[in-house]
Every structure is written in C-alpha cells, then in structure tokens.
Amino acid sequence: MDYDRQPYRRCGRSGLLLPAVSLGLWHNFGEGKPLDSQRAILHKALDLGITHFDIADRYGPPIGAAEAAFGRIFPASLRDEAVVTTKGSNPMWDGPYGKGNSRKHLLATLDRSLARLGLDYVDIFYLHRDDAETPLEEQVATLDHIVRTGRALYVGVSNFSPERTAEAARLLRGLGTPLVVHQPQYSLLNRSIEESLLGVLEREGVGCVVYSPLAQGLLTDRYLDGIPADSRAAEGRFLTADRVTPEVLTFVRTLAELAGSRGQTVAQLALAWALRDPRITSVLVGASSPEQLEANVAAVDRLDFTGDELVAIDQAAKEAGIHA
C-alpha cells in the first residue's frame, strides 16, 4: 500500500484520517461483475493508498452482494490498515422490521452486514437516510448502542437535512458518542450542501464524505459528444437521458477546456474541485476497472485552483443555467 500516493484528511474533529479519494462499492461490486474484476479493482485501490471502502447493506445486485464480495476478496491481513463502512435504513427483507431506523431493524441489518463482510466490526456505521416515523432519539440511541457493543468504531448519517444533522449531533454528544461524519451528495452539478449543511458540519466538528462527485458519470469525458450507447444514461442505470440536457453538455464542454489547460480530464477536475473545500474530508468514486480508478486518484496531483479558474467555473455554470 502506497501511503504517499494521496493526502489524508482529518474527519471533522475526530482522530480519524481518510484518503482524499475513497472507493465506493455502489455500482461495480456484486454478482453482476466477475469476482476477479472486483478483486483487481480492490487491489489497485490498496496500491493507490485508498484505505477507505464505502459499502451499504443494500448494494449489489442482488442486495447484500457488495458486502459479500468485499468479504471474500479483502485481505484479512490488512484489516487494521483499512476503514470499512456500511449503512442501514434500507428495505432489506419483508415485513415491518425489514427497513427503517428502528432499533429492531438497525441492529438486525448491521449484524447481517457483519456476517456478509466477515468482520467483527465496521469502522463507520451510517444511517443511510432519516426516518420520519422513528423518533430521532431512538435512532441516535441505537447508534450509541452500536458503538458501545463493539459493532462499529464511529457513526455517521447520510442524506440528513442540516437541521436534523445538527439535532443528531447534539443528541449523540449528550450520549458520549460523537457524530463523526455526514455523507451527502455533492458535485459541480449539485451544490446544495453549500447553502447550509457544510456550515452545520463545520460548527459541529463533523466530517463530510461526499458521494456522486462525478454526477453519475456526467462530469467525465464520456458525454462530450452526446450520450454513448453503452452509458448509464442510455441504459437508464442510476442516470436518465433527460438529465443530459444541452445546458449540462455546454457546461461540461467548458469544463473540458479548463481541465485541458490544467493537464486534467473532466473527471479529475471535478474531483479536485470538490476537494478544494477543506470541509470536504473525502470524495467517493466508483470504478469499473483498475485503470479508471487510477485515473480518478490522479486528481490529487493537481488540487490547487487559481481564483480566476474558480470564477470561470462558476461563470460557466451560471451561463448554462446551472446552480452555482
């Protein structure tokens, strides 16, 4: 493992360090991909200094398959050198206890996750989303219990509103188990967390690990000439063709010109842009091949932006009618 390949950032006010670029197992781990291909991606991640692996109980397909694949291929000898995370809240089995953030469901789904992963504990356990039908006090008390029973070292939330994040942080602080990290969506095409959430996280001392920093592949070179036949947009996998608007394509083409002047691809520019803010602990990327993962990690080779470059990016977004 090359610990010098990329920088590590502190997760909020905790003692936990995470790599600037982390590997998410949402799309390319599960029974739909050859196990050897998944193993090659994971080993490449380790070679690139990626110590942080983000999973969820539902990732697959089928559900649970990403955790099971990770459990089969992750080298047990490196357990103490890796941060492995998973999430609960998702619909996982039939019946009233198969989803949500009740104590009943969260403890059961985490125990099932640990069995699939082949681990005694995860480093971070997230509430994947808020549950309006379960009192927040019960949700955070369960997180506290998970830490105290050794199932997780740290806890976090994902997709929570700024207000609910602040309240969860307050409640957890009172229990003696701090909220360490929030995982929201963030990219050049979705900057909503800048309005309030990042300020809450900074005040509360909570780290921020962002998902979809490449907007499901829109912020890459793939769509510069339209929608490729084998793309997610063409197949309707997590990205629909109606999102590939002329305005988005105009914006991405402008980004391509700026990226070229910086010696980067569009994807590398987009990742570096997300990391420009010190409140962002890490960006999660998926990968369909070791080569793609290596190219994405190369974003850390050029994380600096001039004031003029940032103004140009914001202006290009404004001209294309994209929220900036």
CSV table of N, CA and C in Angstrom, one decimal, residues 101-173:
chain,number,residue,atom,x,y,z
A,101,ASN,N,-35.3,3.0,10.6
A,101,ASN,CA,-34.3,3.2,11.6
A,101,ASN,C,-34.7,2.9,13.0
A,102,SER,N,-35.6,1.9,13.1
A,102,SER,CA,-35.9,1.4,14.4
A,102,SER,C,-34.7,0.7,15.0
A,103,ARG,N,-34.6,0.6,16.3
A,103,ARG,CA,-33.6,-0.2,17.0
A,103,ARG,C,-33.7,-1.6,16.5
A,104,LYS,N,-34.9,-2.1,16.3
A,104,LYS,CA,-35.1,-3.5,15.9
A,104,LYS,C,-34.4,-3.8,14.5
A,105,HIS,N,-34.7,-2.9,13.6
A,105,HIS,CA,-34.1,-3.1,12.2
A,105,HIS,C,-32.6,-2.8,12.2
A,106,LEU,N,-32.2,-1.7,12.7
A,106,LEU,CA,-30.8,-1.3,12.6
A,106,LEU,C,-29.8,-2.4,13.2
A,107,LEU,N,-30.2,-2.9,14.3
A,107,LEU,CA,-29.3,-3.9,14.9
A,107,LEU,C,-29.3,-5.2,14.1
A,108,ALA,N,-30.4,-5.6,13.6
A,108,ALA,CA,-30.5,-6.8,12.8
A,108,ALA,C,-29.8,-6.7,11.5
A,109,THR,N,-30.0,-5.5,10.8
A,109,THR,CA,-29.3,-5.4,9.5
A,109,THR,C,-27.8,-5.2,9.6
A,110,LEU,N,-27.4,-4.6,10.7
A,110,LEU,CA,-25.9,-4.5,10.9
A,110,LEU,C,-25.3,-5.8,11.2
A,111,ASP,N,-26.0,-6.6,12.0
A,111,ASP,CA,-25.4,-8.0,12.3
A,111,ASP,C,-25.4,-8.8,11.0
A,112,ARG,N,-26.4,-8.7,10.1
A,112,ARG,CA,-26.3,-9.4,8.8
A,112,ARG,C,-25.2,-8.9,8.0
A,113,SER,N,-25.0,-7.6,8.0
A,113,SER,CA,-23.9,-7.0,7.2
A,113,SER,C,-22.5,-7.5,7.7
A,114,LEU,N,-22.3,-7.6,9.0
A,114,LEU,CA,-21.1,-8.1,9.6
A,114,LEU,C,-20.8,-9.5,9.1
A,115,ALA,N,-21.9,-10.3,9.1
A,115,ALA,CA,-21.8,-11.7,8.7
A,115,ALA,C,-21.3,-11.8,7.2
A,116,ARG,N,-21.9,-10.9,6.4
A,116,ARG,CA,-21.6,-11.0,4.9
A,116,ARG,C,-20.1,-10.5,4.7
A,117,LEU,N,-19.8,-9.4,5.5
A,117,LEU,CA,-18.4,-8.9,5.4
A,117,LEU,C,-17.3,-9.8,6.0
A,118,GLY,N,-17.7,-10.7,6.9
A,118,GLY,CA,-16.8,-11.5,7.6
A,118,GLY,C,-16.0,-10.7,8.6
A,119,LEU,N,-16.6,-9.7,9.2
A,119,LEU,CA,-15.9,-8.8,10.1
A,119,LEU,C,-16.6,-8.8,11.5
A,120,ASP,N,-15.8,-8.5,12.5
A,120,ASP,CA,-16.3,-8.4,13.9
A,120,ASP,C,-17.0,-7.0,14.1
A,121,TYR,N,-16.5,-6.0,13.3
A,121,TYR,CA,-17.0,-4.6,13.4
A,121,TYR,C,-16.7,-3.9,12.1
A,122,VAL,N,-17.4,-2.8,11.9
A,122,VAL,CA,-17.1,-1.9,10.9
A,122,VAL,C,-16.5,-0.6,11.5
A,123,ASP,N,-15.8,0.1,10.7
A,123,ASP,CA,-15.2,1.3,11.3
A,123,ASP,C,-16.2,2.5,11.4
A,124,ILE,N,-17.1,2.6,10.4
A,124,ILE,CA,-18.2,3.6,10.5
A,124,ILE,C,-19.5,2.9,10.1
A,125,PHE,N,-20.5,3.1,10.9
A,125,PHE,CA,-21.9,2.7,10.6
A,125,PHE,C,-22.7,3.9,10.4
A,126,TYR,N,-23.4,4.0,9.2
A,126,TYR,CA,-24.2,5.2,8.9
A,126,TYR,C,-25.7,4.8,9.0
A,127,LEU,N,-26.5,5.8,9.3
A,127,LEU,CA,-27.9,5.8,9.0
A,127,LEU,C,-28.0,6.3,7.5
A,128,HIS,N,-28.4,5.5,6.6
A,128,HIS,CA,-28.4,5.8,5.2
A,128,HIS,C,-29.3,7.0,4.9
A,129,ARG,N,-30.4,7.1,5.6
A,129,ARG,CA,-31.3,8.2,5.5
A,129,ARG,C,-32.1,8.4,6.7
A,130,ASP,N,-32.7,9.5,6.9
A,130,ASP,CA,-33.5,9.8,8.0
A,130,ASP,C,-34.8,9.0,7.9
A,131,ASP,N,-35.4,8.8,9.1
A,131,ASP,CA,-36.7,8.0,9.2
A,131,ASP,C,-37.7,8.9,10.0
A,132,ALA,N,-38.6,9.5,9.3
A,132,ALA,CA,-39.6,10.4,9.9
A,132,ALA,C,-40.5,9.6,10.9
A,133,GLU,N,-40.6,8.3,10.7
A,133,GLU,CA,-41.5,7.5,11.5
A,133,GLU,C,-40.9,7.0,12.8
A,134,THR,N,-39.6,7.2,12.9
A,134,THR,CA,-38.8,6.7,14.1
A,134,THR,C,-38.3,8.0,14.8
A,135,PRO,N,-38.6,8.1,16.1
A,135,PRO,CA,-38.0,9.3,16.8
A,135,PRO,C,-36.5,9.4,16.7
A,136,LEU,N,-36.0,10.6,16.5
A,136,LEU,CA,-34.6,10.8,16.3
A,136,LEU,C,-33.8,10.3,17.6
A,137,GLU,N,-34.5,10.4,18.7
A,137,GLU,CA,-33.8,10.0,20.0
A,137,GLU,C,-33.6,8.4,19.9
A,138,GLU,N,-34.5,7.7,19.3
A,138,GLU,CA,-34.3,6.2,19.2
A,138,GLU,C,-33.2,5.9,18.2
A,139,GLN,N,-33.2,6.7,17.1
A,139,GLN,CA,-32.2,6.5,16.0
A,139,GLN,C,-30.8,6.7,16.6
A,140,VAL,N,-30.6,7.8,17.3
A,140,VAL,CA,-29.2,8.1,17.8
A,140,VAL,C,-28.9,7.2,19.0
A,141,ALA,N,-29.8,6.8,19.8
A,141,ALA,CA,-29.6,5.9,20.9
A,141,ALA,C,-29.1,4.6,20.4
A,142,THR,N,-29.6,4.2,19.2
A,142,THR,CA,-29.2,2.9,18.6
A,142,THR,C,-27.8,3.0,18.1
A,143,LEU,N,-27.4,4.2,17.5
A,143,LEU,CA,-26.1,4.4,17.1
A,143,LEU,C,-25.1,4.3,18.3
A,144,ASP,N,-25.5,4.9,19.4
A,144,ASP,CA,-24.7,4.9,20.6
A,144,ASP,C,-24.5,3.4,21.1
A,145,HIS,N,-25.6,2.6,21.0
A,145,HIS,CA,-25.5,1.2,21.4
A,145,HIS,C,-24.6,0.4,20.5
A,146,ILE,N,-24.7,0.7,19.2
A,146,ILE,CA,-23.8,0.0,18.3
A,146,ILE,C,-22.4,0.2,18.6
A,147,VAL,N,-22.0,1.4,18.9
A,147,VAL,CA,-20.6,1.7,19.3
A,147,VAL,C,-20.2,1.0,20.6
A,148,ARG,N,-21.1,1.1,21.6
A,148,ARG,CA,-20.8,0.5,22.9
A,148,ARG,C,-20.8,-1.0,22.9
A,149,THR,N,-21.4,-1.6,22.0
A,149,THR,CA,-21.4,-3.1,21.9
A,149,THR,C,-20.3,-3.6,20.9
A,150,GLY,N,-19.5,-2.7,20.4
A,150,GLY,CA,-18.4,-3.1,19.6
A,150,GLY,C,-18.7,-3.4,18.1
A,151,ARG,N,-19.9,-3.1,17.7
A,151,ARG,CA,-20.2,-3.3,16.3
A,151,ARG,C,-19.6,-2.3,15.3
A,152,ALA,N,-19.3,-1.1,15.8
A,152,ALA,CA,-18.7,0.0,15.0
A,152,ALA,C,-17.9,0.8,15.9
A,153,LEU,N,-16.8,1.4,15.3
A,153,LEU,CA,-16.0,2.3,16.0
A,153,LEU,C,-16.5,3.8,16.0
A,154,TYR,N,-17.1,4.2,14.9
A,154,TYR,CA,-17.6,5.5,14.7
A,154,TYR,C,-19.0,5.4,14.0
A,155,VAL,N,-19.8,6.5,14.1
A,155,VAL,CA,-21.1,6.5,13.5
A,155,VAL,C,-21.3,7.8,12.7
A,156,GLY,N,-22.1,7.7,11.7
A,156,GLY,CA,-22.4,8.8,10.8
A,156,GLY,C,-23.8,8.8,10.3
A,157,VAL,N,-24.2,9.8,9.6
A,157,VAL,CA,-25.5,9.9,8.9
A,157,VAL,C,-25.3,10.2,7.5
A,158,SER,N,-26.3,9.9,6.6
A,158,SER,CA,-26.2,10.2,5.2
A,158,SER,C,-27.6,10.8,4.8
A,159,ASN,N,-27.6,11.8,3.9
A,159,ASN,CA,-28.8,12.3,3.4
A,159,ASN,C,-29.7,13.0,4.4
A,160,PHE,N,-29.2,13.4,5.5
A,160,PHE,CA,-30.0,14.1,6.5
A,160,PHE,C,-30.0,15.6,6.2
A,161,SER,N,-31.1,16.3,6.6
A,161,SER,CA,-31.1,17.7,6.4
A,161,SER,C,-30.2,18.4,7.3
A,162,PRO,N,-29.8,19.6,7.1
A,162,PRO,CA,-29.0,20.4,8.0
A,162,PRO,C,-29.5,20.4,9.4
A,163,GLU,N,-30.8,20.6,9.5
A,163,GLU,CA,-31.5,20.8,10.8
A,163,GLU,C,-31.4,19.5,11.6
A,164,ARG,N,-31.7,18.4,10.9
A,164,ARG,CA,-31.7,17.1,11.6
A,164,ARG,C,-30.3,16.6,11.9
A,165,THR,N,-29.4,17.0,11.1
A,165,THR,CA,-28.0,16.7,11.3
A,165,THR,C,-27.5,17.4,12.6
A,166,ALA,N,-27.8,18.7,12.8
A,166,ALA,CA,-27.4,19.4,14.0
A,166,ALA,C,-28.1,18.8,15.2
A,167,GLU,N,-29.3,18.4,15.1
A,167,GLU,CA,-30.0,17.8,16.2
A,167,GLU,C,-29.4,16.4,16.6
A,168,ALA,N,-29.1,15.6,15.6
A,168,ALA,CA,-28.5,14.3,15.8
A,168,ALA,C,-27.1,14.5,16.4
A,169,ALA,N,-26.4,15.5,16.0
A,169,ALA,CA,-25.0,15.7,16.6
A,169,ALA,C,-25.2,16.1,18.1
A,170,ARG,N,-26.2,16.9,18.4
A,170,ARG,CA,-26.4,17.3,19.8
A,170,ARG,C,-26.8,16.2,20.6
A,171,LEU,N,-27.7,15.3,20.2
A,171,LEU,CA,-28.1,14.2,20.9
A,171,LEU,C,-27.0,13.2,21.1
A,172,LEU,N,-26.3,12.9,20.1
A,172,LEU,CA,-25.2,12.0,20.2
A,172,LEU,C,-24.1,12.5,21.2
A,173,ARG,N,-23.8,13.8,21.1
A,173,ARG,CA,-22.8,14.4,22.0
A,173,ARG,C,-23.3,14.2,23.5
